[in-house]
Structure formats: C-alpha cells, structure tokens
PDB file of C-alpha atoms in Angstrom:
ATOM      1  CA  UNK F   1      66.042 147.515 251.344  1.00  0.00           C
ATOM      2  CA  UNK F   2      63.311 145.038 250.653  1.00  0.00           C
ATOM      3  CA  UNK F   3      64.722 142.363 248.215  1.00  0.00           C
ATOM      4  CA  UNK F   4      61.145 140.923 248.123  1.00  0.00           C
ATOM      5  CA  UNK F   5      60.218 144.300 246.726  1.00  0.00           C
ATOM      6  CA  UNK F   6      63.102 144.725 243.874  1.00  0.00           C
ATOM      7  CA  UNK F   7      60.904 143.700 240.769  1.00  0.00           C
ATOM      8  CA  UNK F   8      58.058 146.177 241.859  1.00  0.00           C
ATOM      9  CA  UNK F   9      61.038 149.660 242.379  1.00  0.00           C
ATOM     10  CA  UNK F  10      62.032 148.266 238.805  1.00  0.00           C
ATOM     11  CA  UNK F  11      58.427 148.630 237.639  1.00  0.00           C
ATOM     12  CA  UNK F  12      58.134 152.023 239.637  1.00  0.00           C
ATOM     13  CA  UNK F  13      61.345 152.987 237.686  1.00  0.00           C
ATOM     14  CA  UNK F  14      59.821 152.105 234.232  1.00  0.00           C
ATOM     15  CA  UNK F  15      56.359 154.274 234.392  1.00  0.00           C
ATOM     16  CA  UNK F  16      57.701 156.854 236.408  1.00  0.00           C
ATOM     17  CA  UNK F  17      59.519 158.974 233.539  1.00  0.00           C
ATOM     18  CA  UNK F  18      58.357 162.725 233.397  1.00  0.00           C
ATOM     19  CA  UNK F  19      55.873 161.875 235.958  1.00  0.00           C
ATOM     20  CA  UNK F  20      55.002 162.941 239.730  1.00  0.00           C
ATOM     21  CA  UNK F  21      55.437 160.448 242.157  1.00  0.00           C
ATOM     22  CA  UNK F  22      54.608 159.948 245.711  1.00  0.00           C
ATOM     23  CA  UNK F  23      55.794 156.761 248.243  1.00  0.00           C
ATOM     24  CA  UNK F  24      53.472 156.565 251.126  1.00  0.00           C
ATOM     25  CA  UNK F  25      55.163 154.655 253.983  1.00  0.00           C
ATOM     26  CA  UNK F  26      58.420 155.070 252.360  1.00  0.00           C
ATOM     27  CA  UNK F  27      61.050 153.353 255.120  1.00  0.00           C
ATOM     28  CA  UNK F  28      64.129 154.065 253.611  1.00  0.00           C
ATOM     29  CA  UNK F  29      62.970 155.607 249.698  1.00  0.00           C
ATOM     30  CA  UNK F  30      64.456 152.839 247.997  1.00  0.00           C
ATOM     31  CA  UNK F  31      61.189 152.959 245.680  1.00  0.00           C
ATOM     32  CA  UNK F  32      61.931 157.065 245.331  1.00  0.00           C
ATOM     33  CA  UNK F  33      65.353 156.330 244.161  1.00  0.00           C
ATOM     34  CA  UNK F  34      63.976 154.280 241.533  1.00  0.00           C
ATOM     35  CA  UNK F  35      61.579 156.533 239.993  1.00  0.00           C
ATOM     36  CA  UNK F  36      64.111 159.025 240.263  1.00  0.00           C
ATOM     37  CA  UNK F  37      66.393 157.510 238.213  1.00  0.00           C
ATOM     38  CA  UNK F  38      63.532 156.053 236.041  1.00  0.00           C
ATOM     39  CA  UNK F  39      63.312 160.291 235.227  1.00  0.00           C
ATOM     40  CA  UNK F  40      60.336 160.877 237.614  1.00  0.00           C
ATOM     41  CA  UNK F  41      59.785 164.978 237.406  1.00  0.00           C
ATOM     42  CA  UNK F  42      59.073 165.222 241.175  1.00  0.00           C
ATOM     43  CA  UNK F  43      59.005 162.942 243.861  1.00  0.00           C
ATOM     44  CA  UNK F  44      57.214 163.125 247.469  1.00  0.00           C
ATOM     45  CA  UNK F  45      58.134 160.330 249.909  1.00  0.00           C
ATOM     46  CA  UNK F  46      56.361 159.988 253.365  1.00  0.00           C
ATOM     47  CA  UNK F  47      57.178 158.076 256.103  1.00  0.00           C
ATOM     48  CA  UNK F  48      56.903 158.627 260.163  1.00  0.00           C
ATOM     49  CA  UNK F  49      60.063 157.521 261.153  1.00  0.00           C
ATOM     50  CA  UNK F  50      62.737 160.007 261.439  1.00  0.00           C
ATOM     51  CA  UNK F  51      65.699 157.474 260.942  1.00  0.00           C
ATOM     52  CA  UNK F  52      63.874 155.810 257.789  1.00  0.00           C
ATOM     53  CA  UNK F  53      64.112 159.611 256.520  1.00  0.00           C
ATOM     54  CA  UNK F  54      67.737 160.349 257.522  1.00  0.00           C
ATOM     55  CA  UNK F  55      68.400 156.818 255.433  1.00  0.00           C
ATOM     56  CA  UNK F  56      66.404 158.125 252.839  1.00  0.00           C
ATOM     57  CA  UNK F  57      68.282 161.020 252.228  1.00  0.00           C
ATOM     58  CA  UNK F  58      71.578 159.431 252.394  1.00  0.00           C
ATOM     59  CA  UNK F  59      69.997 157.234 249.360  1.00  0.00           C
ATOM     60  CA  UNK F  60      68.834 160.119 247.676  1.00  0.00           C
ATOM     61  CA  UNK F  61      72.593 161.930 248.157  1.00  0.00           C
ATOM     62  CA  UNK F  62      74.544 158.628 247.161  1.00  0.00           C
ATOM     63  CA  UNK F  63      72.244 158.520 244.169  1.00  0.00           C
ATOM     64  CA  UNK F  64      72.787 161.846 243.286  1.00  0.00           C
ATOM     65  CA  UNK F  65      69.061 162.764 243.608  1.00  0.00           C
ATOM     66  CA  UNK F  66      69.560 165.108 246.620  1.00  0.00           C
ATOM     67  CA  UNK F  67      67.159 168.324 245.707  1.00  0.00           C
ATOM     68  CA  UNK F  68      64.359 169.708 246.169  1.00  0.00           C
ATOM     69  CA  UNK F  69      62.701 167.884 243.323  1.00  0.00           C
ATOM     70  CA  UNK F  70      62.847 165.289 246.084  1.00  0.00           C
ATOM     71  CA  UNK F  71      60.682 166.207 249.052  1.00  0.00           C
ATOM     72  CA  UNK F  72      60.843 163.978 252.339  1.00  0.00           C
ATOM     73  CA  UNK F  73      58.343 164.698 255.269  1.00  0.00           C
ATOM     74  CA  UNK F  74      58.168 163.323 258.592  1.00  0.00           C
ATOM     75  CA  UNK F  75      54.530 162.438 258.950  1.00  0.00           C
ATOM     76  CA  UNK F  76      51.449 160.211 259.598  1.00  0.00           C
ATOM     77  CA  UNK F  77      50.848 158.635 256.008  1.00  0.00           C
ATOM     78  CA  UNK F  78      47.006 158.950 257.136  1.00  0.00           C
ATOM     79  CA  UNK F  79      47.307 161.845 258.336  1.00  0.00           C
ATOM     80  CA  UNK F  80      49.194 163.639 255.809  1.00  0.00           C
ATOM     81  CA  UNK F  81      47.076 162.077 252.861  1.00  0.00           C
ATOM     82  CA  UNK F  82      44.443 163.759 254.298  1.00  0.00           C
ATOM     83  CA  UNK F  83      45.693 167.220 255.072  1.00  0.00           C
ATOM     84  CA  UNK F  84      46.772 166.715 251.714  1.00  0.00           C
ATOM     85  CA  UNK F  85      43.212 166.152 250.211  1.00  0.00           C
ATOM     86  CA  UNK F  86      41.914 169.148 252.093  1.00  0.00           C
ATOM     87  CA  UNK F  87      44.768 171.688 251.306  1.00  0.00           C
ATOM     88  CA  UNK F  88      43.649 170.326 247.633  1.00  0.00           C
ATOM     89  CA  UNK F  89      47.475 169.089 247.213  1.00  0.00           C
ATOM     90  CA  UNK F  90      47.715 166.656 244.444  1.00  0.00           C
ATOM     91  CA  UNK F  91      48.353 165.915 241.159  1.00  0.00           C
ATOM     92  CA  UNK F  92      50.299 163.045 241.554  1.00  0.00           C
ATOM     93  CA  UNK F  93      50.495 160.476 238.784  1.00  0.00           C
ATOM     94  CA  UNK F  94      51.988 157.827 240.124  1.00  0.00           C
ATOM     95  CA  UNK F  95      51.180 156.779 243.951  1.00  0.00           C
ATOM     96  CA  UNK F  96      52.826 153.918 245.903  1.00  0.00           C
ATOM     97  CA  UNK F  97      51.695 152.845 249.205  1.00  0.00           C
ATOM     98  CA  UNK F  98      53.326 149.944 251.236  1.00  0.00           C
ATOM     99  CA  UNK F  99      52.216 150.158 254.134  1.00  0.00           C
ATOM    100  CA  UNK F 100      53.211 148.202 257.675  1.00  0.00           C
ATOM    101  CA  UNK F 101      50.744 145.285 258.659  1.00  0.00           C
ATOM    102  CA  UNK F 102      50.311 146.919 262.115  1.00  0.00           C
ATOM    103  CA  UNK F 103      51.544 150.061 263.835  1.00  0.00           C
ATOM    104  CA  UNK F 104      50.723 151.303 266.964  1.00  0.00           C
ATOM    105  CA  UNK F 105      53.304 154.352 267.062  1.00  0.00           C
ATOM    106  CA  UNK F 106      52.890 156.647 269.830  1.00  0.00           C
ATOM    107  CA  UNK F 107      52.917 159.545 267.135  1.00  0.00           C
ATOM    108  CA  UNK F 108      49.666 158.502 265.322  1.00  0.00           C
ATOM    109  CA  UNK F 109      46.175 159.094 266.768  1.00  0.00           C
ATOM    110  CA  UNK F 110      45.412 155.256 266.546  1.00  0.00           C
ATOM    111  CA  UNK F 111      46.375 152.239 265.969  1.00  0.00           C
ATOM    112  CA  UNK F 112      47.088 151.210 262.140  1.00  0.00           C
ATOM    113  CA  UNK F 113      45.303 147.516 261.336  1.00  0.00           C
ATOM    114  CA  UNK F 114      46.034 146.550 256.853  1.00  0.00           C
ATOM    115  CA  UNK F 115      43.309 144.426 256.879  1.00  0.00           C
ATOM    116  CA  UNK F 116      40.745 146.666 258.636  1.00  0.00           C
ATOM    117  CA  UNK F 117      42.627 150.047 257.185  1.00  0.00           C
ATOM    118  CA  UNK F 118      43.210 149.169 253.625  1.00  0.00           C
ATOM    119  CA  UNK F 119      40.259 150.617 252.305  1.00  0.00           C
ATOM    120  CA  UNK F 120      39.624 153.810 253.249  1.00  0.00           C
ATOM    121  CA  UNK F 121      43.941 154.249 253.155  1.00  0.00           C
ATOM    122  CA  UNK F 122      43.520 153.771 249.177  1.00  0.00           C
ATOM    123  CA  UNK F 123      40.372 155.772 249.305  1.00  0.00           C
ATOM    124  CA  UNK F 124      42.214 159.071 250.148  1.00  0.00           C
ATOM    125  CA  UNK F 125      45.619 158.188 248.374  1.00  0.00           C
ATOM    126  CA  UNK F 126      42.913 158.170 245.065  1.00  0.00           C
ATOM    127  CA  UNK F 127      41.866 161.459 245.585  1.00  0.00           C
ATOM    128  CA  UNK F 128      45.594 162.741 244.845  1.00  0.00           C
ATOM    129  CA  UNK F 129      45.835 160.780 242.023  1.00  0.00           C
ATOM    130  CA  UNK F 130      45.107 162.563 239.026  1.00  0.00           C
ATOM    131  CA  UNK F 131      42.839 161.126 236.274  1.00  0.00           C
ATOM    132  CA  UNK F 132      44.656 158.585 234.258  1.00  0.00           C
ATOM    133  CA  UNK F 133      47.224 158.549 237.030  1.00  0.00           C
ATOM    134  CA  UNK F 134      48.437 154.504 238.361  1.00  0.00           C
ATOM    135  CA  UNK F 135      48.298 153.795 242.190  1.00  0.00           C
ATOM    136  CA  UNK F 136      50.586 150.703 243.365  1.00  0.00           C
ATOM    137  CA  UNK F 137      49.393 148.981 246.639  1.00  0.00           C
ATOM    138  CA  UNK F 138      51.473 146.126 248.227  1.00  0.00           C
ATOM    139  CA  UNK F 139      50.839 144.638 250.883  1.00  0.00           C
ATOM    140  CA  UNK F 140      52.890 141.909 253.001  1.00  0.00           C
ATOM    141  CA  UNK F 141      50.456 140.075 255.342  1.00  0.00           C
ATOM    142  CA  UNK F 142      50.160 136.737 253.907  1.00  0.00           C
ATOM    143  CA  UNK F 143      46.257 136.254 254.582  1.00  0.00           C
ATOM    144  CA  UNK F 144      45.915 139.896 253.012  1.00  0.00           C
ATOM    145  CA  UNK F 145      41.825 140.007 251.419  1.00  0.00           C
ATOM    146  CA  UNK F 146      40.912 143.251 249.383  1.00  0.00           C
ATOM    147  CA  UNK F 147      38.064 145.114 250.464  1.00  0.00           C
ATOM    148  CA  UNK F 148      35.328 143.814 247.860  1.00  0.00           C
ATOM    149  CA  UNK F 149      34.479 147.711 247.707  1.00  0.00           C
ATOM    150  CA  UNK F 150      37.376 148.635 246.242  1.00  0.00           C
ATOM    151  CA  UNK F 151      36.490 146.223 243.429  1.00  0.00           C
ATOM    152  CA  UNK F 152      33.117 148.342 242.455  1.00  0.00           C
ATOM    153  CA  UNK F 153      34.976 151.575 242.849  1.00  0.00           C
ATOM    154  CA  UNK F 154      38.105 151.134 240.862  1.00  0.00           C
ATOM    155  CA  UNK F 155      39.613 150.201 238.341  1.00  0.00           C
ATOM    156  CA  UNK F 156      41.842 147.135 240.219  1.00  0.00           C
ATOM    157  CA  UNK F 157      44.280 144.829 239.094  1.00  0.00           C
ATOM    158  CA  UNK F 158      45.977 142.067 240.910  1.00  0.00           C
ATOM    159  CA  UNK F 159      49.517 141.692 239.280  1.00  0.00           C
ATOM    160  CA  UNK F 160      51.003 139.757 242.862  1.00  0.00           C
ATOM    161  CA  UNK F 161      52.726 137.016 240.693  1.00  0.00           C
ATOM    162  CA  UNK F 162      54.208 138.959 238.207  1.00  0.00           C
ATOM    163  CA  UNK F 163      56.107 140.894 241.262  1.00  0.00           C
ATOM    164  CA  UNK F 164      57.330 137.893 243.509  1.00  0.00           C
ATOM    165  CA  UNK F 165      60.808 136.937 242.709  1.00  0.00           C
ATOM    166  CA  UNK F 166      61.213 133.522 242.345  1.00  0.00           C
ATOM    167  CA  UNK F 167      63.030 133.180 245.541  1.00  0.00           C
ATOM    168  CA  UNK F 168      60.699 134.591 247.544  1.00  0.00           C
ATOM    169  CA  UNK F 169      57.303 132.271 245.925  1.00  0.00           C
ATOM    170  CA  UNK F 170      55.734 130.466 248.588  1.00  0.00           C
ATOM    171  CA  UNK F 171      52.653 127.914 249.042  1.00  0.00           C
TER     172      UNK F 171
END
C-alpha cells in the first residue's frame, strides 16, 4: 500500500459510486478496494505481476469484495488497453492509471519509459473511457513533464497538490 497515494483511493472512493471502474497497473488493488467500497458497480484491475494479483485478491476477500463484479487479469497494461480498444471493450467511467517509472519485464514486448510512454498510454486508456467519464493519471517520477499534446487534446487538470499528504510535500 502506497501511503503517498491514500488521499487520491479516498478520491477514487468518492466518484466511483454506481460507476465502472478500471485500475491500470494496479500492484496490489488497494485503489479497487476503494471504489468498491465507495459503491463502484464493476471494477477491472490490471496489473502484470502475478503476486501483486494474488495480494489483490486477498484485499478484495478481506474486504468482502471477492466476486465477479471484481475482475483481476494478469496482463500487459499496454497491451491489454489495446486488445481492449480493438475487441471494442469499454465503457468504463472512471479510469486510473499509475503506472511504474520504468519496466523492463521480460513479459512485455519492450521496455516501458513514463516520460517517453505517457502519452500515447493515456491516449488508448481514453478510448475506453466513455463520454463524460474521469481518467486519473499519477505519476511518481519527480521530474515528470506532460506531453504538451495531451494539453490540446483533452480536457486536463493538474490537481498534484491537492493529493500530496502533507508528510510526503517536498521542495
């Protein structure tokens, strides 16, 4: 669990009610749990790691969430997202993606770089959003710059400081 992280699962909690939610690059679902109990309708969680997933649904069982409203699949985030787009799966109003800084897993075609991947990452996650819908990005490299593009495209806001807990504010 990602202390640095508790303010924004709160958030996730809070919109989620009645709503479909997905959590790219899930780790252990602690985000999941929240929307869950924040009433989410369905909820998708992705991650590559087979151990994150075994954690995750020990969270979801301890929570009382274990179901199949609760999907968990062992897969490329990238990957997926795009199968995803093509099988025209979707529908999702409420996305969050947090992904690593760098991966260079043996189980993904590439290597995985946030500042050079960010963009076209949120580019596909979009197209499962549905109109209306709320995508949540965080990212944790501290010299993190937002594709410019991304700017033109969509509708962004930067709400960083209102998710840092005071104990984790830096210069």
């Amino acid at each position: 669990i990602f202390l640095d992280h508790r303010i924004t699962r709160q958030m996730l909690g809070e919109l989620a009610a009645d709503k479909q939610f997905l959590n790219l690059f899930c780790y252990t679902a602690s985000a999941t749990i929240h929307a869950a109990l924040g009433g989410a309708a369905r909820t998708t969680s992705v991650d590559m790691s087979r151990t994150y997933l075994d954690w995750a649904a020990r969270n979801l069982s301890l929570n009382d969430l274990a179901g199949c409203r609760h999907e968990l699949v062992q897969a490329d985030c990238l990957a997926w997202l795009e199968q995803s787009v093509r099988d025209r799966r979707g529908g999702y109003d409420l996305i969050f993606v947090d992904p690593p800084t760098f991966s260079n897993s043996k189980r993904m075609l590439g290597i995985f770089d946030v500042q050079q991947d960010h963009g076209a990452l949120i580019d596909v996650a979009m197209e499962l959003l549905v109109p209306d819908g709320l995508l949540v990005y965080s990212c944790n490299r501290r010299k993190f710059s937002l594709d410019q593009r991304l700017l033109a495209d969509y509708c962004v806001e930067d709400i960083t400081h209102q998710t840092i807990p005071l104990d984790f504010r830096r210069n």
